[in-house]
mmCIF file of C-alpha atoms in Angstrom:
data_model
loop_
_atom_site.group_PDB
_atom_site.id
_atom_site.type_symbol
_atom_site.label_atom_id
_atom_site.label_comp_id
_atom_site.label_asym_id
_atom_site.label_seq_id
_atom_site.Cartn_x
_atom_site.Cartn_y
_atom_site.Cartn_z
ATOM 1 C CA MET A 1 106.332 70.269 35.111
ATOM 2 C CA GLU A 2 108.940 70.185 32.391
ATOM 3 C CA GLN A 3 108.096 73.749 31.401
ATOM 4 C CA LEU A 4 108.462 74.897 35.006
ATOM 5 C CA ILE A 5 111.883 73.296 35.235
ATOM 6 C CA ILE A 6 112.943 74.965 32.012
ATOM 7 C CA ALA A 7 111.617 78.330 33.259
ATOM 8 C CA LEU A 8 113.572 77.967 36.480
ATOM 9 C CA GLY A 9 116.656 77.155 34.428
ATOM 10 C CA TRP A 10 116.268 80.393 32.481
ATOM 11 C CA ALA A 11 115.700 82.288 35.722
ATOM 12 C CA GLY A 12 118.921 80.833 37.078
ATOM 13 C CA LEU A 13 120.764 81.762 33.897
ATOM 14 C CA TYR A 14 119.658 85.395 33.896
ATOM 15 C CA GLY A 15 119.423 85.650 37.718
ATOM 16 C CA PRO A 16 123.003 86.685 38.554
ATOM 17 C CA MET A 17 122.894 89.474 35.990
ATOM 18 C CA ALA A 18 119.459 90.780 37.041
ATOM 19 C CA LEU A 19 119.985 90.469 40.784
ATOM 20 C CA GLY A 20 123.486 91.954 40.580
ATOM 21 C CA ALA A 21 122.095 94.890 38.605
ATOM 22 C CA ILE A 22 119.262 95.414 41.099
ATOM 23 C CA GLY A 23 121.800 95.430 43.929
ATOM 24 C CA SER A 24 123.996 97.906 42.053
ATOM 25 C CA ILE A 25 121.023 100.181 41.392
ATOM 26 C CA ILE A 26 120.095 100.303 45.072
ATOM 27 C CA GLY A 27 123.674 100.484 46.353
ATOM 28 C CA CYS A 28 124.748 103.224 43.945
ATOM 29 C CA ALA A 29 121.568 105.193 44.668
ATOM 30 C CA ILE A 30 122.182 105.086 48.439
ATOM 31 C CA ALA A 31 125.856 106.032 48.154
ATOM 32 C CA GLY A 32 125.138 108.555 45.395
ATOM 33 C CA GLN A 33 122.613 110.407 47.529
ATOM 34 C CA ALA A 34 125.134 110.559 50.361
ATOM 35 C CA ALA A 35 127.733 111.936 47.938
ATOM 36 C CA ILE A 36 125.335 114.608 46.705
ATOM 37 C CA GLY A 37 124.557 115.605 50.284
ATOM 38 C CA ALA A 38 128.259 115.785 51.111
ATOM 39 C CA LEU A 39 128.872 118.097 48.148
ATOM 40 C CA LEU A 40 126.857 120.748 49.972
ATOM 41 C CA GLU A 41 129.158 120.685 52.976
ATOM 42 C CA THR A 42 132.579 120.313 51.371
ATOM 43 C CA GLU A 43 134.742 122.608 49.295
ATOM 44 C CA THR A 44 137.074 119.952 47.845
ATOM 45 C CA GLY A 45 137.259 116.198 47.286
ATOM 46 C CA HIS A 46 133.981 116.036 45.394
ATOM 47 C CA GLY A 47 135.390 113.651 42.799
ATOM 48 C CA ARG A 48 136.341 111.004 45.309
ATOM 49 C CA PHE A 49 132.878 111.079 46.895
ATOM 50 C CA ILE A 50 131.232 110.547 43.521
ATOM 51 C CA GLY A 51 133.834 107.878 42.668
ATOM 52 C CA LEU A 52 133.183 106.050 45.929
ATOM 53 C CA SER A 53 129.442 106.135 45.311
ATOM 54 C CA ALA A 54 130.007 104.110 42.102
ATOM 55 C CA MET A 55 131.702 101.271 44.024
ATOM 56 C CA PRO A 56 128.598 99.012 44.159
ATOM 57 C CA SER A 57 128.417 98.923 40.361
ATOM 58 C CA SER A 58 130.986 96.094 40.224
ATOM 59 C CA GLN A 59 128.361 93.526 41.226
ATOM 60 C CA SER A 60 126.591 94.071 37.906
ATOM 61 C CA ILE A 61 129.802 93.177 36.083
ATOM 62 C CA TYR A 62 130.282 90.060 38.215
ATOM 63 C CA GLY A 63 126.675 89.114 37.435
ATOM 64 C CA ILE A 64 127.277 89.453 33.698
ATOM 65 C CA VAL A 65 130.395 87.266 33.873
ATOM 66 C CA VAL A 66 128.586 84.594 35.943
ATOM 67 C CA MET A 67 125.723 84.653 33.437
ATOM 68 C CA PHE A 68 128.126 84.014 30.549
ATOM 69 C CA SER A 69 129.876 81.250 32.468
ATOM 70 C CA LEU A 70 126.505 79.581 33.044
ATOM 71 C CA GLN A 71 125.421 80.002 29.417
ATOM 72 C CA ARG A 72 124.501 76.658 27.863
ATOM 73 C CA PRO A 73 121.353 75.057 26.472
ATOM 74 C CA VAL A 74 118.592 75.128 29.095
ATOM 75 C CA THR A 75 117.340 71.561 29.369
ATOM 76 C CA GLU A 76 115.909 69.372 32.106
ATOM 77 C CA ALA A 77 119.413 68.122 32.774
ATOM 78 C CA THR A 78 120.984 71.580 33.184
ATOM 79 C CA SER A 79 118.105 73.569 34.723
ATOM 80 C CA ALA A 80 118.582 72.457 38.315
ATOM 81 C CA GLY A 81 122.237 73.448 38.322
ATOM 82 C CA LEU A 82 121.615 76.725 36.503
ATOM 83 C CA PHE A 83 118.819 77.662 38.878
ATOM 84 C CA SER A 84 120.720 76.830 42.062
ATOM 85 C CA VAL A 85 124.040 78.403 41.168
ATOM 86 C CA GLY A 86 122.557 81.371 39.330
ATOM 87 C CA LEU A 87 119.990 82.283 41.938
ATOM 88 C CA LEU A 88 122.292 81.922 44.956
ATOM 89 C CA ALA A 89 125.136 83.812 43.279
ATOM 90 C CA GLY A 90 122.646 86.538 42.285
ATOM 91 C CA VAL A 91 121.277 86.907 45.813
ATOM 92 C CA ALA A 92 124.816 87.130 47.207
ATOM 93 C CA LEU A 93 125.711 89.806 44.661
ATOM 94 C CA LEU A 94 122.500 91.734 45.328
ATOM 95 C CA LEU A 95 123.027 91.818 49.098
ATOM 96 C CA SER A 96 126.692 92.702 48.790
ATOM 97 C CA ALA A 97 125.844 95.639 46.488
ATOM 98 C CA VAL A 98 123.104 96.988 48.770
ATOM 99 C CA TYR A 99 125.181 96.754 51.936
ATOM 100 C CA GLN A 100 128.245 98.078 50.154
ATOM 101 C CA GLY A 101 126.173 101.111 49.178
ATOM 102 C CA SER A 102 125.268 101.548 52.821
ATOM 103 C CA CYS A 103 128.944 101.298 53.847
ATOM 104 C CA CYS A 104 129.907 103.835 51.172
ATOM 105 C CA ALA A 105 127.211 106.244 52.413
ATOM 106 C CA SER A 106 128.553 105.970 55.965
ATOM 107 C CA ALA A 107 132.117 106.455 54.703
ATOM 108 C CA ILE A 108 131.118 109.579 52.774
ATOM 109 C CA ASN A 109 129.186 110.901 55.766
ATOM 110 C CA SER A 110 132.196 110.478 58.056
ATOM 111 C CA ALA A 111 134.909 111.559 55.630
ATOM 112 C CA LYS A 112 133.161 114.788 54.665
ATOM 113 C CA SER A 113 134.044 116.363 58.008
ATOM 114 C CA LYS A 114 137.272 114.424 58.581
ATOM 115 C CA PRO A 115 138.985 114.004 55.186
ATOM 116 C CA GLU A 116 142.036 112.280 56.681
ATOM 117 C CA ILE A 117 139.986 109.135 57.423
ATOM 118 C CA PHE A 118 138.738 108.776 53.846
ATOM 119 C CA GLY A 119 141.073 105.865 53.005
ATOM 120 C CA LEU A 120 140.316 103.964 56.187
ATOM 121 C CA SER A 121 136.582 104.601 55.929
ATOM 122 C CA ILE A 122 136.481 102.701 52.617
ATOM 123 C CA ALA A 123 137.786 99.515 54.288
ATOM 124 C CA PRO A 124 134.360 98.148 55.344
ATOM 125 C CA ALA A 125 133.011 98.658 51.822
ATOM 126 C CA ALA A 126 136.081 96.866 50.437
ATOM 127 C CA ILE A 127 135.525 93.942 52.825
ATOM 128 C CA VAL A 128 131.905 93.656 51.681
ATOM 129 C CA GLU A 129 133.177 93.718 48.091
ATOM 130 C CA GLY A 130 135.480 90.828 49.025
ATOM 131 C CA PHE A 131 132.512 88.634 49.906
ATOM 132 C CA GLY A 132 130.877 89.565 46.605
ATOM 133 C CA VAL A 133 134.066 88.461 44.857
ATOM 134 C CA PHE A 134 133.992 85.130 46.741
ATOM 135 C CA ALA A 135 130.449 84.478 45.503
ATOM 136 C CA PHE A 136 131.496 85.464 41.978
ATOM 137 C CA ILE A 137 134.671 83.349 41.811
ATOM 138 C CA PHE A 138 133.111 80.219 43.269
ATOM 139 C CA ALA A 139 130.058 80.571 41.015
ATOM 140 C CA LEU A 140 132.511 80.461 38.084
ATOM 141 C CA VAL A 141 134.281 77.428 39.552
ATOM 142 C CA ILE A 142 131.119 75.496 40.326
ATOM 143 C CA SER A 143 129.469 76.334 36.998
ATOM 144 C CA GLY A 144 132.083 74.087 35.344
ATOM 145 C CA ASP A 145 130.365 71.078 36.965
ATOM 146 C CA ILE A 146 126.956 71.794 35.442
ATOM 147 C CA PRO A 147 126.421 69.519 32.397
ATOM 148 C CA MET A 148 126.697 71.267 29.044
ATOM 149 C CA GLN A 149 123.599 69.564 27.584
ATOM 150 C CA MET Z 1 113.899 103.588 48.460
ATOM 151 C CA SER Z 2 113.333 102.036 51.865
ATOM 152 C CA LYS Z 3 112.678 104.241 54.900
ATOM 153 C CA ARG Z 4 116.027 103.124 56.176
ATOM 154 C CA HIS Z 5 117.902 105.318 53.723
ATOM 155 C CA GLN Z 6 115.178 107.900 53.259
ATOM 156 C CA TYR Z 7 117.297 110.872 54.327
ATOM 157 C CA VAL Z 8 120.790 109.761 53.367
ATOM 158 C CA ASP Z 9 121.311 112.922 51.278
ATOM 159 C CA LEU Z 10 120.007 115.208 54.021
ATOM 160 C CA LEU Z 11 122.158 113.648 56.750
ATOM 161 C CA ALA Z 12 125.239 113.672 54.535
ATOM 162 C CA SER Z 13 124.653 117.373 53.886
ATOM 163 C CA LEU Z 14 124.684 118.247 57.600
ATOM 164 C CA PRO Z 15 128.059 119.128 59.129
ATOM 165 C CA ALA Z 16 129.415 117.060 61.993
ATOM 166 C CA LEU Z 17 128.515 118.360 65.439
ATOM 167 C CA PRO Z 18 131.256 118.955 68.022
ATOM 168 C CA ALA Z 19 132.323 116.185 70.403
ATOM 169 C CA THR Z 20 130.477 117.872 73.296
ATOM 170 C CA PRO Z 21 127.915 120.688 73.416
ATOM 171 C CA PHE Z 22 130.332 122.822 75.457
ATOM 172 C CA GLU Z 23 132.904 123.559 72.744
ATOM 173 C CA ARG Z 24 133.861 127.175 72.062
ATOM 174 C CA GLU Z 25 133.692 126.913 68.257
ATOM 175 C CA PRO Z 26 130.825 128.610 66.424
ATOM 176 C CA LEU Z 27 127.761 126.547 65.539
ATOM 177 C CA PRO Z 28 128.617 124.164 62.677
ATOM 178 C CA ILE Z 29 125.399 125.156 60.904
ATOM 179 C CA SER Z 30 123.184 128.156 61.546
ATOM 180 C CA ALA Z 31 119.523 127.832 62.496
ATOM 181 C CA ILE Z 32 118.460 129.335 59.157
ATOM 182 C CA ARG Z 33 120.596 126.958 57.114
ATOM 183 C CA LEU Z 34 119.466 123.984 59.178
ATOM 184 C CA ALA Z 35 115.812 124.949 58.703
ATOM 185 C CA HIS Z 36 116.485 125.297 54.966
ATOM 186 C CA ARG Z 37 118.071 121.824 54.808
ATOM 187 C CA LEU Z 38 115.178 120.318 56.774
ATOM 188 C CA GLU Z 39 112.750 121.476 54.105
ATOM 189 C CA ILE Z 40 113.586 118.230 52.315
ATOM 190 C CA LEU Z 41 111.613 116.288 54.966
ATOM 191 C CA SER Z 42 108.276 114.836 53.913
ATOM 192 C CA ASP Z 43 105.154 116.708 55.061
ATOM 193 C CA ALA Z 44 104.369 114.085 57.706
ATOM 194 C CA HIS Z 45 107.908 114.189 59.098
ATOM 195 C CA ARG Z 46 107.930 117.984 59.086
ATOM 196 C CA ASP Z 47 104.689 117.906 61.116
ATOM 197 C CA SER Z 48 106.294 115.489 63.570
ATOM 198 C CA LEU Z 49 109.349 117.712 63.951
ATOM 199 C CA GLN Z 50 107.125 120.716 64.588
ATOM 200 C CA ALA Z 51 105.157 118.734 67.167
ATOM 201 C CA LEU Z 52 108.440 117.764 68.817
ATOM 202 C CA GLU Z 53 109.493 121.396 68.952
ATOM 203 C CA ILE Z 54 106.201 122.402 70.562
ATOM 204 C CA LEU Z 55 106.600 119.661 73.166
ATOM 205 C CA LEU Z 56 110.253 120.307 73.991
ATOM 206 C CA ASP Z 57 110.928 123.979 73.392
ATOM 207 C CA TRP Z 58 110.413 126.237 76.410
ATOM 208 C CA ARG Z 59 109.176 129.032 74.115
ATOM 209 C CA HIS Z 60 105.976 127.030 73.643
ATOM 210 C CA LEU Z 61 105.544 126.464 77.372
ATOM 211 C CA GLY Z 62 104.387 129.901 78.453
ATOM 212 C CA MET Z 63 102.740 130.564 81.816
ATOM 213 C CA ASP Z 64 99.353 130.424 80.092
ATOM 214 C CA VAL Z 65 99.885 126.772 79.096
ATOM 215 C CA SER Z 66 98.833 124.534 81.955
ATOM 216 C CA THR Z 67 100.408 121.151 82.611
ATOM 217 C CA GLU Z 68 97.110 119.489 81.643
ATOM 218 C CA VAL Z 69 97.169 121.219 78.248
ATOM 219 C CA HIS Z 70 100.771 120.190 77.718
ATOM 220 C CA VAL Z 71 100.080 116.574 78.669
ATOM 221 C CA ARG Z 72 97.060 116.597 76.349
ATOM 222 C CA ARG Z 73 99.268 117.926 73.522
ATOM 223 C CA TYR Z 74 101.650 115.054 74.108
ATOM 224 C CA ARG Z 75 98.896 112.448 74.122
ATOM 225 C CA LEU Z 76 97.532 113.824 70.852
ATOM 226 C CA THR Z 77 100.861 113.721 69.048
ATOM 227 C CA ALA Z 78 102.380 110.615 70.672
ATOM 228 C CA PRO Z 79 100.879 108.082 68.206
ATOM 229 C CA GLN Z 80 102.287 110.033 65.249
ATOM 230 C CA LEU Z 81 105.703 110.294 66.900
ATOM 231 C CA VAL Z 82 105.722 106.577 67.701
ATOM 232 C CA GLU Z 83 104.751 105.780 64.114
ATOM 233 C CA HIS Z 84 107.743 107.795 62.904
ATOM 234 C CA GLY Z 85 110.107 105.989 65.278
ATOM 235 C CA VAL Z 86 110.831 108.919 67.615
ATOM 236 C CA GLY Z 87 108.316 108.235 70.388
ATOM 237 C CA ASP Z 88 110.965 106.900 72.767
ATOM 238 C CA LEU Z 89 113.184 109.942 72.203
ATOM 239 C CA VAL Z 90 110.545 112.467 73.190
ATOM 240 C CA GLU Z 91 109.236 110.308 76.024
ATOM 241 C CA THR Z 92 112.686 110.027 77.604
ATOM 242 C CA LEU Z 93 113.313 113.763 77.335
ATOM 243 C CA LEU Z 94 109.904 114.604 78.804
ATOM 244 C CA GLU Z 95 110.399 112.088 81.587
ATOM 245 C CA ARG Z 96 113.668 113.869 82.403
ATOM 246 C CA HIS Z 97 111.738 117.151 82.637
ATOM 247 C CA THR Z 98 109.244 115.400 84.909
ATOM 248 C CA LEU Z 99 111.957 114.197 87.285
ATOM 249 C CA MET Z 100 113.437 117.693 87.484
ATOM 250 C CA THR Z 101 109.953 119.080 88.131
ATOM 251 C CA ALA Z 102 109.496 116.563 90.942
ATOM 252 C CA LEU Z 103 112.823 117.572 92.525
ATOM 253 C CA ARG Z 104 111.936 121.266 92.319
ATOM 254 C CA ARG Z 105 108.389 120.783 93.640
ATOM 255 C CA ARG Z 106 109.594 118.759 96.580
ATOM 256 C CA ARG Z 107 112.299 121.310 97.340
ATOM 257 C CA LEU Z 108 109.624 124.016 97.447
ATOM 258 C CA GLY Z 109 107.758 121.906 99.970
ATOM 259 C CA HIS Z 110 104.916 120.883 97.686
ATOM 260 C CA PRO Z 111 103.115 117.680 98.655
ATOM 261 C CA ALA Z 112 103.127 114.576 96.493
ATOM 262 C CA PRO Z 113 100.900 114.868 93.401
ATOM 263 C CA LEU Z 114 97.447 113.397 93.855
ATOM 264 C CA PRO Z 115 96.759 110.037 92.205
ATOM 265 C CA GLY Z 116 95.423 110.697 88.718
ATOM 266 C CA GLU Z 117 96.775 114.247 88.606
ATOM 267 C CA ALA Z 118 98.336 115.144 85.238
ATOM 268 C CA TRP Z 119 101.616 116.623 86.411
ATOM 269 C CA GLY Z 120 104.220 115.014 84.156
ATOM 270 C CA PHE Z 121 105.152 112.331 81.653
ATOM 271 C CA GLY Z 122 106.370 108.774 81.575
ATOM 272 C CA PRO Z 123 105.409 105.379 82.933
ATOM 273 C CA ARG Z 124 106.784 106.060 86.432
ATOM 274 C CA LEU Z 125 104.500 108.935 87.476
ATOM 275 C CA ALA Z 126 102.565 106.896 90.023
ATOM 276 C CA HIS Z 127 105.766 105.367 91.371
ATOM 277 C CA ILE Z 128 107.349 108.805 91.856
ATOM 278 C CA GLY Z 129 104.200 110.038 93.620
ATOM 279 C CA THR Z 130 104.189 107.039 95.932
ATOM 280 C CA HIS Z 131 107.885 107.486 96.800
ATOM 281 C CA TRP Z 132 107.726 111.280 97.048
ATOM 282 C CA GLN Z 133 109.712 111.397 100.269
ATOM 283 C CA ALA Z 134 112.410 108.960 99.135
ATOM 284 C CA SER Z 135 115.531 110.937 98.232
ATOM 285 C CA LEU Z 136 115.484 109.815 94.575
ATOM 286 C CA PHE Z 137 111.774 108.877 94.368
ATOM 287 C CA GLY Z 138 112.728 105.199 94.260
ATOM 288 C CA VAL Z 139 114.005 105.546 90.675
ATOM 289 C CA GLY Z 140 117.682 106.290 91.413
ATOM 290 C CA PRO Z 141 118.984 103.040 89.860
ATOM 291 C CA VAL Z 142 116.978 103.721 86.665
ATOM 292 C CA PHE Z 143 118.272 107.293 86.363
ATOM 293 C CA PRO Z 144 121.879 107.340 87.638
ATOM 294 C CA TRP Z 145 122.186 111.083 86.907
ATOM 295 C CA LEU Z 146 119.378 111.953 89.319
ATOM 296 C CA ALA Z 147 121.521 111.868 92.497
ATOM 297 C CA GLU Z 148 124.002 114.399 91.114
ATOM 298 C CA ALA Z 149 121.194 116.600 89.794
ATOM 299 C CA ARG Z 150 119.586 116.631 93.250
ATOM 300 C CA GLU Z 151 122.926 117.633 94.801
ATOM 301 C CA HIS Z 152 123.286 120.549 92.390
ATOM 302 C CA LEU Z 153 119.711 121.653 92.984
ATOM 303 C CA GLU Z 154 119.988 121.503 96.748
ATOM 304 C CA HIS Z 155 123.255 123.455 96.772
ATOM 305 C CA ASP Z 156 121.959 126.144 94.393
ATOM 306 C CA ARG Z 157 124.307 125.370 91.525
ATOM 307 C CA PRO Z 158 122.079 126.064 88.499
ATOM 308 C CA ARG Z 159 124.927 126.270 85.971
ATOM 309 C CA GLU Z 160 126.383 122.926 87.049
ATOM 310 C CA LEU Z 161 122.906 121.412 87.032
ATOM 311 C CA GLU Z 162 122.200 122.667 83.519
ATOM 312 C CA ARG Z 163 125.583 121.456 82.343
ATOM 313 C CA GLN Z 164 124.977 118.012 83.817
ATOM 314 C CA LEU Z 165 121.536 117.750 82.200
ATOM 315 C CA PHE Z 166 122.974 118.833 78.845
ATOM 316 C CA GLU Z 167 125.785 116.319 79.160
ATOM 317 C CA GLU Z 168 123.388 113.528 80.052
ATOM 318 C CA SER Z 169 121.066 114.343 77.140
ATOM 319 C CA TRP Z 170 124.036 114.584 74.775
ATOM 320 C CA ARG Z 171 125.386 111.207 75.863
ATOM 321 C CA TRP Z 172 122.015 109.548 75.718
ATOM 322 C CA LEU Z 173 121.284 110.893 72.217
ATOM 323 C CA GLY Z 174 124.730 109.689 71.127
ATOM 324 C CA ARG Z 175 123.878 106.191 72.332
ATOM 325 C CA ALA Z 176 120.528 106.326 70.517
ATOM 326 C CA GLN Z 177 122.238 107.071 67.194
ATOM 327 C CA ARG Z 178 122.432 104.327 64.574
ATOM 328 C CA HIS Z 179 124.901 105.539 62.002
ATOM 329 C CA ASP Z 180 123.863 103.118 59.263
ATOM 330 C CA ARG Z 181 120.200 103.982 59.044
ATOM 331 C CA PHE Z 182 119.926 107.526 57.648
ATOM 332 C CA ASP Z 183 116.225 107.689 58.533
ATOM 333 C CA PHE Z 184 113.937 110.262 60.179
ATOM 334 C CA ARG Z 185 114.998 109.168 63.646
ATOM 335 C CA GLU Z 186 118.611 110.040 62.818
ATOM 336 C CA VAL Z 187 117.491 113.462 61.551
ATOM 337 C CA VAL Z 188 115.642 114.071 64.819
ATOM 338 C CA ILE Z 189 118.667 112.994 66.873
ATOM 339 C CA TYR Z 190 120.871 115.389 64.910
ATOM 340 C CA TRP Z 191 118.323 118.174 65.414
ATOM 341 C CA LEU Z 192 118.078 117.519 69.161
ATOM 342 C CA ARG Z 193 121.861 117.487 69.534
ATOM 343 C CA TRP Z 194 122.174 120.669 67.479
ATOM 344 C CA ARG Z 195 119.639 122.306 69.826
ATOM 345 C CA LEU Z 196 121.821 121.400 72.803
ATOM 346 C CA VAL Z 197 124.897 122.993 71.201
ATOM 347 C CA ALA Z 198 122.904 126.089 70.202
ATOM 348 C CA ALA Z 199 121.299 126.423 73.640
ATOM 349 C CA TRP Z 200 124.621 126.197 75.467
ATOM 350 C CA GLN Z 201 126.172 128.783 73.159
ATOM 351 C CA ARG Z 202 123.186 131.053 73.734
ATOM 352 C CA TYR Z 203 123.605 130.729 77.506
ATOM 353 C CA ASN Z 204 127.277 131.615 77.155
ATOM 354 C CA ALA Z 205 126.480 134.592 74.934
ATOM 355 C CA GLU Z 206 123.805 135.831 77.329
ATOM 356 C CA ALA Z 207 126.081 135.359 80.323
ATOM 357 C CA ALA Z 208 128.936 137.161 78.543
ATOM 358 C CA GLU Z 209 126.637 140.050 77.652
ATOM 359 C CA ARG Z 210 125.429 140.314 81.256
ATOM 360 C CA ARG Z 211 129.005 140.278 82.543
ATOM 361 C CA LEU Z 212 130.065 142.914 80.017
ATOM 362 C CA ARG Z 213 127.154 145.189 80.894
ATOM 363 C CA ALA Z 214 127.832 144.763 84.605
ATOM 364 C CA ASP Z 215 131.527 145.577 84.083
ATOM 365 C CA ILE Z 216 130.685 148.654 82.004
ATOM 366 C CA GLU Z 217 128.192 149.883 84.574
ATOM 367 C CA ARG Z 218 130.646 149.283 87.392
ATOM 368 C CA GLY Z 219 133.431 151.050 85.477
ATOM 369 C CA LEU Z 220 131.339 154.059 84.476
ATOM 370 C CA GLY Z 221 129.579 154.484 87.812
ATOM 371 C CA ASN Z 222 126.712 156.923 87.417
ATOM 372 C CA ASP Z 223 127.771 158.138 83.967
ATOM 373 C CA GLY Z 224 125.542 155.566 82.270
ATOM 374 C CA ILE Z 225 126.198 153.286 79.326
ATOM 375 C CA PRO Z 226 127.726 154.928 76.245
ATOM 376 C CA PHE Z 227 125.863 154.751 72.928
ATOM 377 C CA SER Z 228 122.718 153.713 74.764
ATOM 378 C CA GLY Z 229 120.738 156.402 72.944
ATOM 379 C CA ASP Z 230 119.524 158.145 76.078
ATOM 380 C CA GLY Z 231 121.715 161.197 75.440
ATOM 381 C CA SER Z 232 123.824 160.759 78.553
#
């Protein structure tokens, strides 16, 4: 039982990083494919499509920062907190990256034929990013309450 | 990658279609380029698209293809189309053809189809047969466009009728779109809408050519058409 608790603690410690990265992989792949498709139909503005497709990569960075903020000896006393905060923050980051990728793909798909809406079309992706930032910030705040030993 | 985003690159590479199929602008993408882009589809999806074309395109509905054969074709391919999430699209379009067939048959004085006769598509075949003499076959509330279509048909307004059917199909396909999915269904919806734009432009081109030829013939009288190669 003790070993299981310790394992869960480690999972919680590495969880935000791994889940954030998985989300970024999926999100960037979705948006990246849309950007590549849009390159075939547009003469200009290629850079901003590729730039937009990289937007879901921020969740990986948030995951890394949360992981470092959670970093402490994994013991029976700390495992429960590490697991809960790490896993939930990771899931939130994963979902926000995937759905942000979807929003970016839709934005690219719309803006390719109507470039003047490019700025506005990013708004939904930015809102999704906002929720990812909430999960990130409050994971940092709450991690301060997990015992250090 | 999930099926949900299976064709995100393909759909992003297709130009936006006009707001209605009746615009005067040239086709946003030619048939050859569209066919080239659609080569990215998986083998199974390409088969489904081909099956859809055979079911919906009038070129595959020659006089030698009986209704029974056509219905049998549909029944053979329906499970595959349903599996790929486009069964409802083709069923609705074929049911629309069926309703137009019913209006035309009744106008020609044909009796109601016999029970069990394979004369159309959709779950309301028996109902339409039973209500053959009702003005809208008892399905008017389900198909609000049917009353106007009947008016056009009865007053010999084929162009208005065609335009109304195009408009209805265009609107319905627009409602069926789900812009966040980027899957095979979205590809099929794009393809169906592109076909509507292309068909309307073809009608216009054919009508313009007919008008031009008629004007030339009227203007030249018996002198024939210049450059026709007949030496006149």
